[in-house]
């Protein structure tokens, strides 16, 4: 399913924004980003002033790609969680399914254990949202393929009967 192009509707985007906002409140994060593995920012919650969100999204995707390479060298499929600790701020990165990345930036006011626990629950919620999006896209694609040709309903038997 990972080769499908994603088309997100307003309803799904609202679900994602609501989940990011809920997570942001639960862990008192500075900011939370949802990024795809190509480095495109999907949504964010929190104070983004002073943060180059485009660069952060790209670097996060690059970080995941580099870590994925390390994982493969060690015989692992992937490392699903990354953590970077700074003097003032920390970054917790978690994979959401096979295509999305959840980035939580928080300071020392938040406990890492709480962040990990709440992020894990949000990853489950967001995974379900994206699973539904991909199912919807696949259903639409199958529907379009079925109705693509005006001759799709004509069978070989119909042709034999016509030209006999």
mmCIF file of C-alpha atoms in Angstrom:
data_model
loop_
_atom_site.group_PDB
_atom_site.id
_atom_site.type_symbol
_atom_site.label_atom_id
_atom_site.label_comp_id
_atom_site.label_asym_id
_atom_site.label_seq_id
_atom_site.Cartn_x
_atom_site.Cartn_y
_atom_site.Cartn_z
ATOM 1 C CA UNK A 1 0.000 0.000 0.000
ATOM 2 C CA UNK A 2 2.980 2.314 0.363
ATOM 3 C CA UNK A 3 3.073 3.098 -3.361
ATOM 4 C CA UNK A 4 -0.269 4.871 -3.247
ATOM 5 C CA UNK A 5 -0.418 8.623 -3.602
ATOM 6 C CA UNK A 6 -2.077 10.089 -0.580
ATOM 7 C CA UNK A 7 -5.086 12.347 -0.954
ATOM 8 C CA UNK A 8 -6.163 13.721 2.372
ATOM 9 C CA UNK A 9 -9.605 15.203 2.848
ATOM 10 C CA UNK A 10 -10.587 17.946 5.245
ATOM 11 C CA UNK A 11 -12.073 15.433 7.679
ATOM 12 C CA UNK A 12 -8.846 13.429 7.928
ATOM 13 C CA UNK A 13 -6.741 16.595 8.218
ATOM 14 C CA UNK A 14 -8.942 17.775 11.089
ATOM 15 C CA UNK A 15 -8.464 14.412 12.854
ATOM 16 C CA UNK A 16 -4.696 14.766 12.482
ATOM 17 C CA UNK A 17 -4.658 18.354 13.728
ATOM 18 C CA UNK A 18 -6.848 17.413 16.687
ATOM 19 C CA UNK A 19 -4.514 14.559 17.638
ATOM 20 C CA UNK A 20 -1.412 16.751 17.380
ATOM 21 C CA UNK A 21 -3.054 19.423 19.520
ATOM 22 C CA UNK A 22 -4.122 16.822 22.111
ATOM 23 C CA UNK A 23 -0.598 15.391 22.265
ATOM 24 C CA UNK A 24 0.894 18.868 22.524
ATOM 25 C CA UNK A 25 -1.305 19.637 25.543
ATOM 26 C CA UNK A 26 -0.633 16.268 27.218
ATOM 27 C CA UNK A 27 3.153 16.494 27.063
ATOM 28 C CA UNK A 28 3.405 20.307 27.238
ATOM 29 C CA UNK A 29 5.585 20.228 24.160
ATOM 30 C CA UNK A 30 6.971 23.322 22.501
ATOM 31 C CA UNK A 31 5.925 22.074 19.095
ATOM 32 C CA UNK A 32 4.841 18.888 17.368
ATOM 33 C CA UNK A 33 5.247 18.170 13.655
ATOM 34 C CA UNK A 34 3.925 15.469 11.405
ATOM 35 C CA UNK A 35 6.208 14.971 8.426
ATOM 36 C CA UNK A 36 6.185 12.458 5.602
ATOM 37 C CA UNK A 37 9.290 10.426 4.780
ATOM 38 C CA UNK A 38 9.952 12.666 1.786
ATOM 39 C CA UNK A 39 10.437 15.604 4.153
ATOM 40 C CA UNK A 40 7.133 17.371 3.519
ATOM 41 C CA UNK A 41 5.481 18.982 6.520
ATOM 42 C CA UNK A 42 1.916 17.670 6.869
ATOM 43 C CA UNK A 43 0.733 19.409 10.057
ATOM 44 C CA UNK A 44 2.025 21.024 13.223
ATOM 45 C CA UNK A 45 0.854 22.084 16.662
ATOM 46 C CA UNK A 46 2.475 24.543 19.020
ATOM 47 C CA UNK A 47 4.725 27.547 18.658
ATOM 48 C CA UNK A 48 6.476 27.421 15.289
ATOM 49 C CA UNK A 49 7.713 31.016 15.382
ATOM 50 C CA UNK A 50 11.460 31.093 14.979
ATOM 51 C CA UNK A 51 11.617 27.532 13.667
ATOM 52 C CA UNK A 52 12.363 26.878 10.011
ATOM 53 C CA UNK A 53 9.683 24.198 9.619
ATOM 54 C CA UNK A 54 10.667 23.332 6.057
ATOM 55 C CA UNK A 55 14.287 22.706 7.007
ATOM 56 C CA UNK A 56 13.267 20.789 10.127
ATOM 57 C CA UNK A 57 10.941 18.544 8.104
ATOM 58 C CA UNK A 58 13.655 17.816 5.541
ATOM 59 C CA UNK A 59 16.311 17.150 8.169
ATOM 60 C CA UNK A 60 13.954 14.864 10.070
ATOM 61 C CA UNK A 61 13.298 12.810 6.947
ATOM 62 C CA UNK A 62 17.049 12.660 6.330
ATOM 63 C CA UNK A 63 17.648 11.587 9.917
ATOM 64 C CA UNK A 64 15.103 8.771 9.555
ATOM 65 C CA UNK A 65 16.683 7.675 6.266
ATOM 66 C CA UNK A 66 20.183 7.620 7.799
ATOM 67 C CA UNK A 67 18.971 5.726 10.853
ATOM 68 C CA UNK A 68 17.137 3.262 8.636
ATOM 69 C CA UNK A 69 20.438 2.569 6.898
ATOM 70 C CA UNK A 70 22.134 1.952 10.247
ATOM 71 C CA UNK A 71 19.301 -0.359 11.275
ATOM 72 C CA UNK A 72 19.719 -2.418 8.134
ATOM 73 C CA UNK A 73 23.450 -2.721 8.779
ATOM 74 C CA UNK A 74 22.567 -4.227 12.148
ATOM 75 C CA UNK A 75 19.973 -6.565 10.689
ATOM 76 C CA UNK A 76 17.021 -4.547 11.941
ATOM 77 C CA UNK A 77 14.144 -3.529 9.716
ATOM 78 C CA UNK A 78 13.960 -0.040 11.186
ATOM 79 C CA UNK A 79 14.376 1.882 14.424
ATOM 80 C CA UNK A 80 10.916 3.252 15.107
ATOM 81 C CA UNK A 81 11.921 5.797 17.766
ATOM 82 C CA UNK A 82 14.783 8.308 17.906
ATOM 83 C CA UNK A 83 15.642 10.663 20.718
ATOM 84 C CA UNK A 84 18.003 13.654 20.684
ATOM 85 C CA UNK A 85 18.814 15.396 23.961
ATOM 86 C CA UNK A 86 19.971 19.003 24.005
ATOM 87 C CA UNK A 87 20.856 21.501 26.721
ATOM 88 C CA UNK A 88 17.500 23.285 26.437
ATOM 89 C CA UNK A 89 15.353 21.248 24.083
ATOM 90 C CA UNK A 90 14.889 17.594 23.251
ATOM 91 C CA UNK A 91 13.543 15.951 20.122
ATOM 92 C CA UNK A 92 11.551 12.721 20.148
ATOM 93 C CA UNK A 93 10.964 11.215 16.712
ATOM 94 C CA UNK A 94 8.583 8.308 16.105
ATOM 95 C CA UNK A 95 7.503 6.549 12.920
ATOM 96 C CA UNK A 96 3.794 6.522 12.145
ATOM 97 C CA UNK A 97 3.198 3.513 9.936
ATOM 98 C CA UNK A 98 5.598 3.235 7.046
ATOM 99 C CA UNK A 99 5.283 6.751 5.622
ATOM 100 C CA UNK A 100 4.920 9.359 8.374
ATOM 101 C CA UNK A 101 7.122 10.756 11.132
ATOM 102 C CA UNK A 102 5.895 12.344 14.354
ATOM 103 C CA UNK A 103 8.353 14.892 15.800
ATOM 104 C CA UNK A 104 7.922 16.162 19.353
ATOM 105 C CA UNK A 105 10.121 19.020 20.562
ATOM 106 C CA UNK A 106 10.006 19.532 24.304
ATOM 107 C CA UNK A 107 12.126 21.016 27.074
ATOM 108 C CA UNK A 108 13.063 19.829 30.553
ATOM 109 C CA UNK A 109 9.600 20.677 31.923
ATOM 110 C CA UNK A 110 8.343 17.476 30.306
ATOM 111 C CA UNK A 111 9.444 14.021 31.410
ATOM 112 C CA UNK A 112 10.768 11.725 28.686
ATOM 113 C CA UNK A 113 8.719 8.808 30.026
ATOM 114 C CA UNK A 114 5.464 10.753 29.682
ATOM 115 C CA UNK A 115 6.447 11.925 26.215
ATOM 116 C CA UNK A 116 7.200 8.362 25.099
ATOM 117 C CA UNK A 117 3.928 7.041 26.542
ATOM 118 C CA UNK A 118 1.735 9.760 25.023
ATOM 119 C CA UNK A 119 3.540 9.679 21.684
ATOM 120 C CA UNK A 120 2.993 5.918 21.513
ATOM 121 C CA UNK A 121 -0.760 6.414 21.926
ATOM 122 C CA UNK A 122 -0.803 9.192 19.321
ATOM 123 C CA UNK A 123 1.128 7.016 16.880
ATOM 124 C CA UNK A 124 -1.614 4.381 17.213
ATOM 125 C CA UNK A 125 -4.326 6.978 16.598
ATOM 126 C CA UNK A 126 -2.525 8.574 13.648
ATOM 127 C CA UNK A 127 -1.726 5.165 12.156
ATOM 128 C CA UNK A 128 -5.434 4.384 12.119
ATOM 129 C CA UNK A 129 -6.209 7.712 10.429
ATOM 130 C CA UNK A 130 -3.638 7.034 7.699
ATOM 131 C CA UNK A 131 -4.776 3.436 7.309
ATOM 132 C CA UNK A 132 -8.284 4.751 6.621
ATOM 133 C CA UNK A 133 -6.915 7.308 4.136
ATOM 134 C CA UNK A 134 -4.993 4.635 2.227
ATOM 135 C CA UNK A 135 -8.021 2.323 2.177
ATOM 136 C CA UNK A 136 -10.130 5.159 0.808
ATOM 137 C CA UNK A 137 -7.532 5.979 -1.872
ATOM 138 C CA UNK A 138 -7.266 2.329 -2.878
ATOM 139 C CA UNK A 139 -11.051 1.994 -3.038
ATOM 140 C CA UNK A 140 -11.301 5.127 -5.199
ATOM 141 C CA UNK A 141 -8.530 3.891 -7.467
ATOM 142 C CA UNK A 142 -10.200 0.490 -7.901
ATOM 143 C CA UNK A 143 -13.502 2.203 -8.574
ATOM 144 C CA UNK A 144 -11.927 4.435 -11.227
ATOM 145 C CA UNK A 145 -10.224 1.480 -12.898
ATOM 146 C CA UNK A 146 -13.499 -0.453 -13.020
ATOM 147 C CA UNK A 147 -15.309 2.439 -14.661
ATOM 148 C CA UNK A 148 -12.360 3.571 -16.781
ATOM 149 C CA UNK A 149 -13.307 1.922 -20.045
ATOM 150 C CA UNK A 150 -16.760 2.307 -21.591
ATOM 151 C CA UNK A 151 -16.287 -1.244 -22.884
ATOM 152 C CA UNK A 152 -15.371 -2.717 -19.482
ATOM 153 C CA UNK A 153 -18.756 -4.385 -19.111
ATOM 154 C CA UNK A 154 -18.622 -6.044 -22.527
ATOM 155 C CA UNK A 155 -17.500 -9.653 -22.307
ATOM 156 C CA UNK A 156 -16.110 -11.948 -24.968
ATOM 157 C CA UNK A 157 -19.482 -13.743 -24.964
ATOM 158 C CA UNK A 158 -21.200 -10.461 -25.818
ATOM 159 C CA UNK A 159 -18.850 -10.010 -28.794
ATOM 160 C CA UNK A 160 -19.404 -13.602 -29.947
ATOM 161 C CA UNK A 161 -23.176 -13.113 -29.786
ATOM 162 C CA UNK A 162 -22.955 -9.863 -31.730
ATOM 163 C CA UNK A 163 -20.645 -11.057 -34.502
ATOM 164 C CA UNK A 164 -21.365 -14.709 -34.071
#
